[in-house]
PDB file of C-alpha atoms in Angstrom:
ATOM      1  CA  MET A   1      63.803 -72.350  18.793  1.00 47.00           C
ATOM      2  CA  ALA A   2      61.287 -69.518  19.267  1.00 48.00           C
ATOM      3  CA  ALA A   3      58.757 -69.827  22.034  1.00 49.00           C
ATOM      4  CA  ALA A   4      55.099 -70.065  21.068  1.00 49.00           C
ATOM      5  CA  PRO A   5      52.940 -67.067  22.049  1.00 49.00           C
ATOM      6  CA  ARG A   6      51.131 -67.357  25.330  1.00 48.00           C
ATOM      7  CA  SER A   7      47.375 -67.748  25.412  1.00 45.00           C
ATOM      8  CA  GLY A   8      45.491 -64.400  25.979  1.00 46.00           C
ATOM      9  CA  SER A   9      48.454 -62.181  25.081  1.00 45.00           C
ATOM     10  CA  SER A  10      48.103 -59.287  22.606  1.00 45.00           C
ATOM     11  CA  SER A  11      49.074 -59.901  19.031  1.00 44.00           C
ATOM     12  CA  ARG A  12      49.858 -57.451  16.263  1.00 47.00           C
ATOM     13  CA  GLY A  13      48.781 -59.891  13.589  1.00 46.00           C
ATOM     14  CA  ASN A  14      49.313 -58.757   9.994  1.00 50.00           C
ATOM     15  CA  SER A  15      47.861 -55.219  10.485  1.00 49.00           C
ATOM     16  CA  GLY A  16      50.819 -53.787  12.322  1.00 52.00           C
ATOM     17  CA  LYS A  17      48.446 -51.952  14.745  1.00 52.00           C
ATOM     18  CA  LYS A  18      48.744 -52.157  18.474  1.00 55.00           C
ATOM     19  CA  GLY A  19      45.839 -53.127  20.681  1.00 55.00           C
ATOM     20  CA  PRO A  20      43.104 -55.683  20.247  1.00 54.00           C
ATOM     21  CA  LEU A  21      41.317 -56.057  16.939  1.00 54.00           C
ATOM     22  CA  LYS A  22      38.308 -57.635  18.597  1.00 55.00           C
ATOM     23  CA  GLY A  23      36.304 -56.818  21.663  1.00 55.00           C
ATOM     24  CA  THR A  24      35.550 -53.535  23.367  1.00 55.00           C
ATOM     25  CA  GLY A  25      38.971 -52.043  22.749  1.00 54.00           C
ATOM     26  CA  GLY A  26      38.456 -51.896  18.989  1.00 54.00           C
ATOM     27  CA  HIS A  27      35.006 -50.380  19.281  1.00 54.00           C
ATOM     28  CA  GLY A  28      36.239 -47.707  21.658  1.00 55.00           C
ATOM     29  CA  ARG A  29      39.030 -46.671  19.295  1.00 54.00           C
ATOM     30  CA  LYS A  30      36.522 -46.307  16.439  1.00 52.00           C
ATOM     31  CA  ALA A  31      34.175 -44.189  18.574  1.00 52.00           C
ATOM     32  CA  LEU A  32      36.983 -41.777  19.341  1.00 52.00           C
ATOM     33  CA  GLU A  33      37.445 -40.941  15.642  1.00 53.00           C
ATOM     34  CA  GLY A  34      34.944 -38.005  16.030  1.00 53.00           C
ATOM     35  CA  LYS A  35      32.398 -36.376  13.691  1.00 55.00           C
ATOM     36  CA  GLY A  36      34.499 -33.584  12.202  1.00 56.00           C
ATOM     37  CA  PRO A  37      35.362 -30.092  13.421  1.00 60.00           C
ATOM     38  CA  THR A  38      33.042 -28.267  15.819  1.00 64.00           C
ATOM     39  CA  PRO A  39      30.722 -25.820  13.942  1.00 64.00           C
ATOM     40  CA  LYS A  40      31.354 -22.122  14.384  1.00 63.00           C
ATOM     41  CA  ALA A  41      29.335 -20.424  17.097  1.00 62.00           C
ATOM     42  CA  GLU A  42      27.423 -18.372  14.514  1.00 58.00           C
ATOM     43  CA  ASP A  43      26.343 -21.582  12.758  1.00 63.00           C
ATOM     44  CA  ARG A  44      24.919 -23.154  15.908  1.00 61.00           C
ATOM     45  CA  VAL A  45      21.203 -22.394  15.953  1.00 57.00           C
ATOM     46  CA  TYR A  46      20.932 -22.037  19.726  1.00 59.00           C
ATOM     47  CA  HIS A  47      24.046 -19.882  20.176  1.00 58.00           C
ATOM     48  CA  LYS A  48      23.641 -16.112  20.658  1.00 55.00           C
ATOM     49  CA  ALA A  49      26.191 -15.556  17.869  1.00 59.00           C
ATOM     50  CA  HIS A  50      23.761 -17.186  15.423  1.00 56.00           C
ATOM     51  CA  ARG A  51      21.071 -14.624  16.293  1.00 59.00           C
ATOM     52  CA  ALA A  52      23.593 -11.793  15.944  1.00 59.00           C
ATOM     53  CA  LYS A  53      24.594 -13.059  12.507  1.00 59.00           C
ATOM     54  CA  GLN A  54      20.955 -13.157  11.353  1.00 61.00           C
ATOM     55  CA  LEU A  55      20.352  -9.590  12.524  1.00 58.00           C
ATOM     56  CA  ALA A  56      23.523  -8.388  10.790  1.00 56.00           C
ATOM     57  CA  GLU A  57      22.517 -10.045   7.520  1.00 58.00           C
ATOM     58  CA  ARG A  58      19.069  -8.474   7.676  1.00 55.00           C
ATOM     59  CA  SER A  59      20.550  -5.071   8.444  1.00 49.00           C
ATOM     60  CA  THR A  60      23.012  -5.390   5.540  1.00 48.00           C
ATOM     61  CA  ALA A  61      20.218  -6.384   3.186  1.00 49.00           C
ATOM     62  CA  LYS A  62      18.245  -3.368   4.300  1.00 45.00           C
ATOM     63  CA  ARG A  63      21.118  -0.944   3.689  1.00 42.00           C
ATOM     64  CA  GLY A  64      23.343  -2.415   1.001  1.00 42.00           C
ATOM     65  CA  GLY A  65      20.620  -4.257  -0.891  1.00 39.00           C
ATOM     66  CA  ARG A  66      18.332  -1.269  -0.825  1.00 38.00           C
ATOM     67  CA  ASN A  67      17.135  -1.613  -4.402  1.00 38.00           C
ATOM     68  CA  THR A  68      16.032  -5.222  -4.098  1.00 34.00           C
ATOM     69  CA  ARG A  69      14.379  -4.824  -0.714  1.00 35.00           C
ATOM     70  CA  SER A  70      12.625  -1.523  -1.260  1.00 37.00           C
ATOM     71  CA  ARG A  71      11.356  -2.343  -4.713  1.00 42.00           C
ATOM     72  CA  HIS A  72      10.221  -5.907  -4.210  1.00 48.00           C
ATOM     73  CA  ALA A  73       9.193  -6.173  -0.571  1.00 67.00           C
ATOM     74  CA  ASP A  74       7.256  -4.236   2.017  1.00 77.00           C
ATOM     75  CA  GLU A  75       9.191  -1.761   4.113  1.00 82.00           C
ATOM     76  CA  THR A  76       8.322  -0.282   7.466  1.00 87.00           C
ATOM     77  CA  VAL A  77       8.160   3.143   9.065  1.00 89.00           C
ATOM     78  CA  ALA A  78       8.964   2.826  12.774  1.00 89.00           C
ATOM     79  CA  GLY A  79       8.454   5.242  15.658  1.00 90.00           C
ATOM     80  CA  ARG A  80       5.504   7.366  16.707  1.00 92.00           C
ATOM     81  CA  ASN A  81       6.557  10.670  15.110  1.00 91.00           C
ATOM     82  CA  SER A  82       7.643   8.997  11.862  1.00 87.00           C
ATOM     83  CA  VAL A  83       4.431   6.988  11.560  1.00 91.00           C
ATOM     84  CA  VAL A  84       2.204  10.014  12.165  1.00 92.00           C
ATOM     85  CA  GLU A  85       4.176  12.094   9.628  1.00 86.00           C
ATOM     86  CA  ALA A  86       3.941   9.290   7.069  1.00 87.00           C
ATOM     87  CA  LEU A  87       0.184   9.003   7.529  1.00 91.00           C
ATOM     88  CA  ARG A  88      -0.230  12.779   7.268  1.00 88.00           C
ATOM     89  CA  ALA A  89       1.773  12.760   4.010  1.00 82.00           C
ATOM     90  CA  GLY A  90      -0.588  10.203   2.508  1.00 85.00           C
ATOM     91  CA  ILE A  91       2.011   7.482   2.077  1.00 86.00           C
ATOM     92  CA  PRO A  92       0.307   4.303   0.825  1.00 87.00           C
ATOM     93  CA  ALA A  93       0.147   1.778   3.660  1.00 91.00           C
ATOM     94  CA  LYS A  94      -1.046  -1.793   4.049  1.00 91.00           C
ATOM     95  CA  ALA A  95      -1.351  -1.926   7.825  1.00 94.00           C
ATOM     96  CA  LEU A  96      -0.670  -0.042  11.032  1.00 95.00           C
ATOM     97  CA  HIS A  97       0.893  -2.357  13.621  1.00 95.00           C
ATOM     98  CA  VAL A  98       0.369  -1.419  17.262  1.00 95.00           C
ATOM     99  CA  ALA A  99       2.066  -3.119  20.190  1.00 94.00           C
ATOM    100  CA  THR A 100      -0.081  -5.017  22.657  1.00 93.00           C
ATOM    101  CA  ARG A 101      -0.950  -2.822  25.658  1.00 90.00           C
ATOM    102  CA  VAL A 102       0.774   0.161  24.064  1.00 91.00           C
ATOM    103  CA  GLU A 103       0.901   3.311  26.161  1.00 91.00           C
ATOM    104  CA  MET A 104      -1.544   5.708  24.549  1.00 93.00           C
ATOM    105  CA  ASP A 105      -0.592   9.307  23.818  1.00 94.00           C
ATOM    106  CA  GLU A 106      -1.651  11.953  21.282  1.00 95.00           C
ATOM    107  CA  ARG A 107       0.560  10.490  18.542  1.00 95.00           C
ATOM    108  CA  VAL A 108      -0.844   6.984  18.921  1.00 95.00           C
ATOM    109  CA  ARG A 109      -4.394   8.348  18.939  1.00 95.00           C
ATOM    110  CA  GLU A 110      -3.751  10.426  15.814  1.00 96.00           C
ATOM    111  CA  ALA A 111      -2.164   7.459  14.035  1.00 95.00           C
ATOM    112  CA  LEU A 112      -5.201   5.305  14.819  1.00 96.00           C
ATOM    113  CA  LYS A 113      -7.554   8.075  13.687  1.00 96.00           C
ATOM    114  CA  LEU A 114      -5.706   8.646  10.381  1.00 95.00           C
ATOM    115  CA  ALA A 115      -5.535   4.905   9.710  1.00 95.00           C
ATOM    116  CA  ALA A 116      -9.284   4.575  10.307  1.00 95.00           C
ATOM    117  CA  GLU A 117     -10.052   7.528   7.986  1.00 95.00           C
ATOM    118  CA  ARG A 118      -7.961   5.983   5.201  1.00 93.00           C
ATOM    119  CA  GLY A 119      -9.248   2.448   5.718  1.00 94.00           C
ATOM    120  CA  ILE A 120      -5.826   1.098   6.716  1.00 94.00           C
ATOM    121  CA  ALA A 121      -5.965  -2.152   8.675  1.00 94.00           C
ATOM    122  CA  VAL A 122      -4.865  -1.890  12.312  1.00 95.00           C
ATOM    123  CA  MET A 123      -3.046  -4.952  13.671  1.00 94.00           C
ATOM    124  CA  GLU A 124      -2.121  -5.667  17.282  1.00 94.00           C
ATOM    125  CA  ASP A 125       1.241  -7.406  17.665  1.00 94.00           C
ATOM    126  CA  SER A 126       3.664  -8.287  20.413  1.00 93.00           C
ATOM    127  CA  ARG A 127       6.709  -6.088  20.877  1.00 93.00           C
ATOM    128  CA  ALA A 128       8.881  -9.057  19.890  1.00 93.00           C
ATOM    129  CA  GLU A 129       7.069  -9.248  16.561  1.00 94.00           C
ATOM    130  CA  LEU A 130       7.503  -5.508  15.985  1.00 93.00           C
ATOM    131  CA  ASP A 131      11.217  -5.918  16.793  1.00 92.00           C
ATOM    132  CA  ARG A 132      11.416  -8.615  14.120  1.00 92.00           C
ATOM    133  CA  MET A 133       9.528  -6.538  11.531  1.00 89.00           C
ATOM    134  CA  THR A 134      11.787  -3.515  12.007  1.00 87.00           C
ATOM    135  CA  ASP A 135      15.121  -5.286  12.512  1.00 87.00           C
ATOM    136  CA  ASP A 136      15.145  -4.143  16.140  1.00 87.00           C
ATOM    137  CA  ALA A 137      14.592  -0.466  15.327  1.00 87.00           C
ATOM    138  CA  VAL A 138      13.207   1.882  17.990  1.00 90.00           C
ATOM    139  CA  HIS A 139       9.517   1.618  17.084  1.00 92.00           C
ATOM    140  CA  GLN A 140       7.888   2.809  20.354  1.00 92.00           C
ATOM    141  CA  GLY A 141       5.085   0.332  19.773  1.00 93.00           C
ATOM    142  CA  LEU A 142       4.017   1.794  16.414  1.00 94.00           C
ATOM    143  CA  VAL A 143       4.968   0.495  12.944  1.00 94.00           C
ATOM    144  CA  LEU A 144       3.517   1.348   9.524  1.00 93.00           C
ATOM    145  CA  GLN A 145       3.772  -1.325   6.825  1.00 92.00           C
ATOM    146  CA  VAL A 146       4.372   0.240   3.400  1.00 89.00           C
ATOM    147  CA  PRO A 147       3.944  -1.784   0.175  1.00 89.00           C
ATOM    148  CA  PRO A 148       6.541  -1.626  -2.608  1.00 88.00           C
ATOM    149  CA  TYR A 149       6.096   1.223  -5.090  1.00 87.00           C
ATOM    150  CA  GLU A 150       4.621   0.290  -8.470  1.00 89.00           C
ATOM    151  CA  TYR A 151       7.043   1.732 -11.037  1.00 93.00           C
ATOM    152  CA  ALA A 152       6.037   2.632 -14.557  1.00 93.00           C
ATOM    153  CA  ASP A 153       8.249   1.472 -17.417  1.00 96.00           C
ATOM    154  CA  ALA A 154      10.414   4.374 -18.587  1.00 96.00           C
ATOM    155  CA  LEU A 155      10.058   3.729 -22.326  1.00 96.00           C
ATOM    156  CA  ASP A 156       6.317   3.046 -22.147  1.00 96.00           C
ATOM    157  CA  LEU A 157       5.784   6.285 -20.214  1.00 97.00           C
ATOM    158  CA  ALA A 158       7.862   8.262 -22.719  1.00 97.00           C
ATOM    159  CA  ARG A 159       6.025   6.815 -25.735  1.00 97.00           C
ATOM    160  CA  GLU A 160       2.593   7.465 -24.221  1.00 96.00           C
ATOM    161  CA  THR A 161       3.510  11.041 -23.317  1.00 97.00           C
ATOM    162  CA  VAL A 162       4.921  11.812 -26.765  1.00 97.00           C
ATOM    163  CA  GLN A 163       1.818  10.348 -28.441  1.00 96.00           C
ATOM    164  CA  LYS A 164      -0.523  12.453 -26.289  1.00 95.00           C
ATOM    165  CA  TRP A 165       1.438  15.582 -27.155  1.00 96.00           C
ATOM    166  CA  GLU A 166       1.581  14.828 -30.883  1.00 95.00           C
ATOM    167  CA  ARG A 167      -2.174  14.132 -30.976  1.00 95.00           C
ATOM    168  CA  GLY A 168      -2.988  17.334 -29.121  1.00 94.00           C
ATOM    169  CA  TYR A 169      -4.206  15.692 -25.913  1.00 95.00           C
ATOM    170  CA  GLN A 170      -1.713  17.752 -23.891  1.00 93.00           C
ATOM    171  CA  SER A 171      -0.464  21.243 -24.667  1.00 90.00           C
ATOM    172  CA  ALA A 172       2.993  21.135 -23.075  1.00 93.00           C
ATOM    173  CA  PRO A 173       5.863  19.232 -24.718  1.00 96.00           C
ATOM    174  CA  PRO A 174       7.027  16.119 -22.810  1.00 97.00           C
ATOM    175  CA  LEU A 175       9.246  16.901 -19.831  1.00 97.00           C
ATOM    176  CA  PHE A 176      11.103  14.263 -17.819  1.00 98.00           C
ATOM    177  CA  ILE A 177      13.806  14.186 -15.166  1.00 97.00           C
ATOM    178  CA  ALA A 178      16.280  11.282 -15.069  1.00 97.00           C
ATOM    179  CA  LEU A 179      18.527  10.502 -12.095  1.00 96.00           C
ATOM    180  CA  ASP A 180      22.108   9.328 -12.611  1.00 94.00           C
ATOM    181  CA  GLY A 181      23.818   7.883  -9.529  1.00 89.00           C
ATOM    182  CA  ILE A 182      21.579   9.530  -6.920  1.00 91.00           C
ATOM    183  CA  THR A 183      21.077   7.379  -3.827  1.00 91.00           C
ATOM    184  CA  ASP A 184      19.505   9.733  -1.271  1.00 92.00           C
ATOM    185  CA  PRO A 185      15.707   9.228  -1.070  1.00 91.00           C
ATOM    186  CA  ARG A 186      15.289  12.783   0.216  1.00 92.00           C
ATOM    187  CA  ASN A 187      16.773  14.085  -3.029  1.00 93.00           C
ATOM    188  CA  LEU A 188      14.343  11.939  -4.998  1.00 94.00           C
ATOM    189  CA  GLY A 189      11.410  13.175  -2.916  1.00 93.00           C
ATOM    190  CA  ALA A 190      12.402  16.810  -3.423  1.00 94.00           C
ATOM    191  CA  ILE A 191      12.844  16.245  -7.178  1.00 96.00           C
ATOM    192  CA  ILE A 192       9.377  14.657  -7.407  1.00 95.00           C
ATOM    193  CA  ARG A 193       7.972  17.675  -5.583  1.00 94.00           C
ATOM    194  CA  SER A 194       9.629  20.084  -8.050  1.00 96.00           C
ATOM    195  CA  ALA A 195       8.463  17.934 -10.963  1.00 96.00           C
ATOM    196  CA  SER A 196       4.885  18.264  -9.730  1.00 94.00           C
ATOM    197  CA  ALA A 197       5.209  22.030  -9.205  1.00 94.00           C
ATOM    198  CA  PHE A 198       6.376  22.579 -12.800  1.00 95.00           C
ATOM    199  CA  SER A 199       4.130  19.998 -14.506  1.00 93.00           C
ATOM    200  CA  ALA A 200       6.798  17.469 -15.485  1.00 96.00           C
ATOM    201  CA  HIS A 201       5.481  14.206 -16.887  1.00 97.00           C
ATOM    202  CA  GLY A 202       7.670  11.787 -14.978  1.00 96.00           C
ATOM    203  CA  VAL A 203      10.880  10.987 -13.121  1.00 97.00           C
ATOM    204  CA  VAL A 204      13.147   8.179 -14.325  1.00 97.00           C
ATOM    205  CA  VAL A 205      15.383   6.135 -12.023  1.00 96.00           C
ATOM    206  CA  PRO A 206      17.728   3.273 -12.964  1.00 94.00           C
ATOM    207  CA  ALA A 207      16.755  -0.176 -11.720  1.00 90.00           C
ATOM    208  CA  ARG A 208      20.145  -0.768 -10.076  1.00 87.00           C
ATOM    209  CA  ARG A 209      22.509   1.234  -7.875  1.00 83.00           C
ATOM    210  CA  SER A 210      19.999   4.050  -7.525  1.00 86.00           C
ATOM    211  CA  VAL A 211      17.527   5.471  -5.071  1.00 87.00           C
ATOM    212  CA  GLY A 212      13.987   4.104  -5.085  1.00 90.00           C
ATOM    213  CA  VAL A 213      10.637   5.403  -3.903  1.00 90.00           C
ATOM    214  CA  THR A 214      10.893   4.624  -0.210  1.00 87.00           C
ATOM    215  CA  ALA A 215       8.801   5.938   2.663  1.00 83.00           C
ATOM    216  CA  THR A 216      11.394   8.696   3.107  1.00 84.00           C
ATOM    217  CA  ALA A 217      11.024   9.749  -0.536  1.00 88.00           C
ATOM    218  CA  TRP A 218       7.240   9.729  -0.157  1.00 85.00           C
ATOM    219  CA  LYS A 219       7.419  11.989   2.891  1.00 81.00           C
ATOM    220  CA  THR A 220       9.876  14.422   1.303  1.00 86.00           C
ATOM    221  CA  SER A 221       7.698  14.709  -1.806  1.00 86.00           C
ATOM    222  CA  ALA A 222       4.875  16.007   0.432  1.00 78.00           C
ATOM    223  CA  GLY A 223       2.365  13.856  -1.417  1.00 77.00           C
ATOM    224  CA  ALA A 224       3.587  14.782  -4.926  1.00 86.00           C
ATOM    225  CA  ALA A 225       4.520  11.135  -5.547  1.00 85.00           C
ATOM    226  CA  VAL A 226       0.809  10.516  -6.009  1.00 83.00           C
ATOM    227  CA  ARG A 227       0.684  12.967  -8.936  1.00 88.00           C
ATOM    228  CA  VAL A 228       4.015  12.389 -10.722  1.00 93.00           C
ATOM    229  CA  PRO A 229       4.818   8.885 -12.003  1.00 93.00           C
ATOM    230  CA  VAL A 230       8.254   7.489 -11.228  1.00 95.00           C
ATOM    231  CA  ALA A 231       9.466   5.163 -13.951  1.00 96.00           C
ATOM    232  CA  GLN A 232      12.213   2.578 -13.884  1.00 95.00           C
ATOM    233  CA  ALA A 233      14.814   2.015 -16.589  1.00 95.00           C
ATOM    234  CA  GLY A 234      16.749  -1.253 -16.758  1.00 93.00           C
ATOM    235  CA  ASN A 235      19.690   0.670 -18.212  1.00 94.00           C
ATOM    236  CA  LEU A 236      19.698   4.464 -18.092  1.00 95.00           C
ATOM    237  CA  ASN A 237      21.994   4.902 -21.104  1.00 95.00           C
ATOM    238  CA  THR A 238      19.805   2.667 -23.260  1.00 96.00           C
ATOM    239  CA  ALA A 239      16.705   4.537 -22.107  1.00 96.00           C
ATOM    240  CA  LEU A 240      18.241   7.895 -23.016  1.00 96.00           C
ATOM    241  CA  GLN A 241      19.077   6.610 -26.480  1.00 96.00           C
ATOM    242  CA  GLU A 242      15.454   5.520 -26.937  1.00 96.00           C
ATOM    243  CA  PHE A 243      14.232   8.880 -25.668  1.00 97.00           C
ATOM    244  CA  LYS A 244      16.271  10.597 -28.368  1.00 96.00           C
ATOM    245  CA  LYS A 245      14.730   8.334 -31.023  1.00 96.00           C
ATOM    246  CA  LEU A 246      11.316   9.534 -29.841  1.00 96.00           C
ATOM    247  CA  GLY A 247      12.388  13.150 -30.427  1.00 96.00           C
ATOM    248  CA  ILE A 248      13.138  13.952 -26.780  1.00 97.00           C
ATOM    249  CA  PHE A 249      16.244  16.092 -26.259  1.00 97.00           C
ATOM    250  CA  VAL A 250      18.514  14.892 -23.458  1.00 96.00           C
ATOM    251  CA  LEU A 251      19.991  17.744 -21.417  1.00 95.00           C
ATOM    252  CA  GLY A 252      22.556  16.951 -18.740  1.00 93.00           C
ATOM    253  CA  LEU A 253      22.961  19.225 -15.712  1.00 92.00           C
ATOM    254  CA  ASP A 254      26.604  19.693 -14.772  1.00 85.00           C
ATOM    255  CA  GLY A 255      28.716  22.507 -13.373  1.00 77.00           C
ATOM    256  CA  GLY A 256      31.165  22.168 -16.265  1.00 75.00           C
ATOM    257  CA  GLY A 257      28.507  22.274 -18.969  1.00 74.00           C
ATOM    258  CA  ASP A 258      29.099  23.955 -22.305  1.00 79.00           C
ATOM    259  CA  ARG A 259      25.721  25.696 -22.291  1.00 82.00           C
ATOM    260  CA  SER A 260      24.396  28.149 -19.697  1.00 80.00           C
ATOM    261  CA  LEU A 261      20.860  27.608 -18.416  1.00 84.00           C
ATOM    262  CA  PRO A 262      19.343  31.103 -18.874  1.00 84.00           C
ATOM    263  CA  GLY A 263      17.671  31.451 -22.265  1.00 79.00           C
ATOM    264  CA  LEU A 264      17.942  27.731 -23.033  1.00 84.00           C
ATOM    265  CA  PRO A 265      16.689  27.330 -26.659  1.00 84.00           C
ATOM    266  CA  LEU A 266      15.698  23.665 -26.282  1.00 91.00           C
ATOM    267  CA  ALA A 267      13.433  24.436 -23.334  1.00 91.00           C
ATOM    268  CA  THR A 268      10.389  24.634 -25.610  1.00 93.00           C
ATOM    269  CA  GLU A 269      11.071  21.193 -27.108  1.00 95.00           C
ATOM    270  CA  PRO A 270      10.452  17.737 -25.592  1.00 97.00           C
ATOM    271  CA  VAL A 271      13.151  17.476 -22.921  1.00 97.00           C
ATOM    272  CA  CYS A 272      14.638  15.001 -20.487  1.00 97.00           C
ATOM    273  CA  LEU A 273      16.810  16.626 -17.824  1.00 96.00           C
ATOM    274  CA  VAL A 274      19.502  14.332 -16.427  1.00 96.00           C
ATOM    275  CA  VAL A 275      21.003  15.133 -13.035  1.00 94.00           C
ATOM    276  CA  GLY A 276      23.932  13.371 -11.383  1.00 89.00           C
ATOM    277  CA  SER A 277      25.004  13.081  -7.784  1.00 81.00           C
ATOM    278  CA  GLU A 278      26.343  16.162  -6.044  1.00 70.00           C
ATOM    279  CA  GLY A 279      29.792  14.656  -5.579  1.00 73.00           C
ATOM    280  CA  LYS A 280      30.426  12.794  -8.863  1.00 78.00           C
ATOM    281  CA  GLY A 281      28.106  14.589 -11.255  1.00 83.00           C
ATOM    282  CA  LEU A 282      27.141  12.895 -14.507  1.00 90.00           C
ATOM    283  CA  SER A 283      28.773   9.590 -15.362  1.00 91.00           C
ATOM    284  CA  ARG A 284      30.927   9.483 -18.490  1.00 91.00           C
ATOM    285  CA  LEU A 285      28.531   7.405 -20.604  1.00 93.00           C
ATOM    286  CA  VAL A 286      25.473   9.425 -19.628  1.00 94.00           C
ATOM    287  CA  ARG A 287      27.327  12.625 -20.471  1.00 93.00           C
ATOM    288  CA  GLU A 288      28.151  11.235 -23.907  1.00 93.00           C
ATOM    289  CA  HIS A 289      24.460  10.589 -24.598  1.00 94.00           C
ATOM    290  CA  CYS A 290      23.430  14.175 -23.793  1.00 94.00           C
ATOM    291  CA  ASP A 291      22.517  16.527 -26.635  1.00 93.00           C
ATOM    292  CA  GLN A 292      23.717  19.396 -24.450  1.00 92.00           C
ATOM    293  CA  VAL A 293      25.349  19.648 -21.040  1.00 92.00           C
ATOM    294  CA  VAL A 294      23.901  22.640 -19.214  1.00 91.00           C
ATOM    295  CA  SER A 295      25.409  24.536 -16.303  1.00 87.00           C
ATOM    296  CA  ILE A 296      23.696  26.855 -13.834  1.00 86.00           C
ATOM    297  CA  PRO A 297      25.624  30.086 -13.124  1.00 84.00           C
ATOM    298  CA  ILE A 298      26.440  30.272  -9.408  1.00 80.00           C
ATOM    299  CA  ALA A 299      28.729  32.334  -7.202  1.00 73.00           C
ATOM    300  CA  SER A 300      32.397  31.389  -7.518  1.00 65.00           C
ATOM    301  CA  ASP A 301      32.696  30.455  -3.848  1.00 60.00           C
ATOM    302  CA  MET A 302      30.015  27.767  -4.250  1.00 63.00           C
ATOM    303  CA  GLU A 303      31.342  24.419  -5.452  1.00 66.00           C
ATOM    304  CA  SER A 304      28.053  22.874  -6.544  1.00 71.00           C
ATOM    305  CA  LEU A 305      24.300  22.783  -6.052  1.00 80.00           C
ATOM    306  CA  ASN A 306      22.307  20.041  -4.431  1.00 86.00           C
ATOM    307  CA  ALA A 307      20.768  17.785  -7.109  1.00 90.00           C
ATOM    308  CA  SER A 308      17.173  18.588  -6.190  1.00 92.00           C
ATOM    309  CA  MET A 309      17.947  22.327  -6.103  1.00 92.00           C
ATOM    310  CA  ALA A 310      19.562  22.176  -9.549  1.00 91.00           C
ATOM    311  CA  VAL A 311      16.516  20.375 -10.922  1.00 94.00           C
ATOM    312  CA  GLY A 312      14.133  22.922  -9.374  1.00 95.00           C
ATOM    313  CA  ILE A 313      16.022  25.888 -10.872  1.00 94.00           C
ATOM    314  CA  SER A 314      16.184  24.213 -14.282  1.00 94.00           C
ATOM    315  CA  LEU A 315      12.489  23.337 -14.287  1.00 95.00           C
ATOM    316  CA  TYR A 316      11.638  26.927 -13.414  1.00 95.00           C
ATOM    317  CA  GLU A 317      13.707  28.219 -16.347  1.00 93.00           C
ATOM    318  CA  ILE A 318      12.040  25.738 -18.704  1.00 94.00           C
ATOM    319  CA  ALA A 319       8.615  26.828 -17.429  1.00 94.00           C
ATOM    320  CA  VAL A 320       9.506  30.486 -18.053  1.00 92.00           C
ATOM    321  CA  GLN A 321      10.690  29.738 -21.592  1.00 90.00           C
ATOM    322  CA  ARG A 322       7.597  27.695 -22.379  1.00 89.00           C
ATOM    323  CA  SER A 323       5.186  30.283 -21.022  1.00 85.00           C
ATOM    324  CA  GLY A 324       6.950  32.951 -23.087  1.00 75.00           C
ATOM    325  CA  ASP A 325       6.728  30.768 -26.177  1.00 64.00           C
ATOM    326  CA  ARG A 326       2.975  30.280 -25.676  1.00 61.00           C
ATOM    327  CA  ALA A 327       2.492  34.015 -25.130  1.00 55.00           C
ATOM    328  CA  GLY A 328       4.462  34.818 -28.241  1.00 57.00           C
ATOM    329  CA  GLY A 329       2.460  32.356 -30.325  1.00 58.00           C
ATOM    330  CA  SER A 330      -0.935  33.623 -29.179  1.00 52.00           C
TER     331      SER A 330
END
């Protein structure tokens, strides 16, 4: 006959689990179940890895997401020399931010003087705030806040320009420059400068995967960005098709073009020059939408021309052809 269990002894009961089902032992076992895996260091707000992750994301957005950031949010020019140069170039600015108790020198004084002359607000901020504004760039206590550029619509600009020409409000046929795959703002600035020198009516940039009018482009244009509108096209190929419907000839610039630039017959007609990047040239679809692909004769030991240089040479040739046409018609 089996002995009866002694009073106070442990019992497995029907659960099959060891240990007490009542009392402090059960509660302790439940408490030890835990709250899930420990969060990564970068996800813990007070860990230094979290701060590093935030800075990296901001830096990536500034570089890789250039189109979204530069076209829809303020950007900054940091550093004493850069700020003074930007103010001298007439870059539009919302505010000049100066560090508290900044060490004054000639550059700081000139920046304050130029800001006062242009009616730009001067703000005093802590160095920590300037670090945050510039993603920890070397600002030397001086930061210029630049608003996003207001782009014209490419098709609206083309229609307005064609209408003015057809109604006799402007003597020169419409002349535009479109950029295909160019990402260097210095190239854009130089192209805007050439466009202003040869009386072009606008520069067209794609809305995505393309350079925008940044502070660097403003500086390189030497103020010409004030005089030449930069228009945005949602899709460059679609815009070129619409340009052609308006009677604008699309001429691509490419080293392997089937037409040589000197003596270009279409120069006296409404024209849109399309230039590609120095490395890749024109994209396949853009090339297909060109009425002519034009090449610039260069020495055989030169592989290619810089995009802005190619545009400048082409605009000069168009200007020569148009001036000759006006002289011949007078």
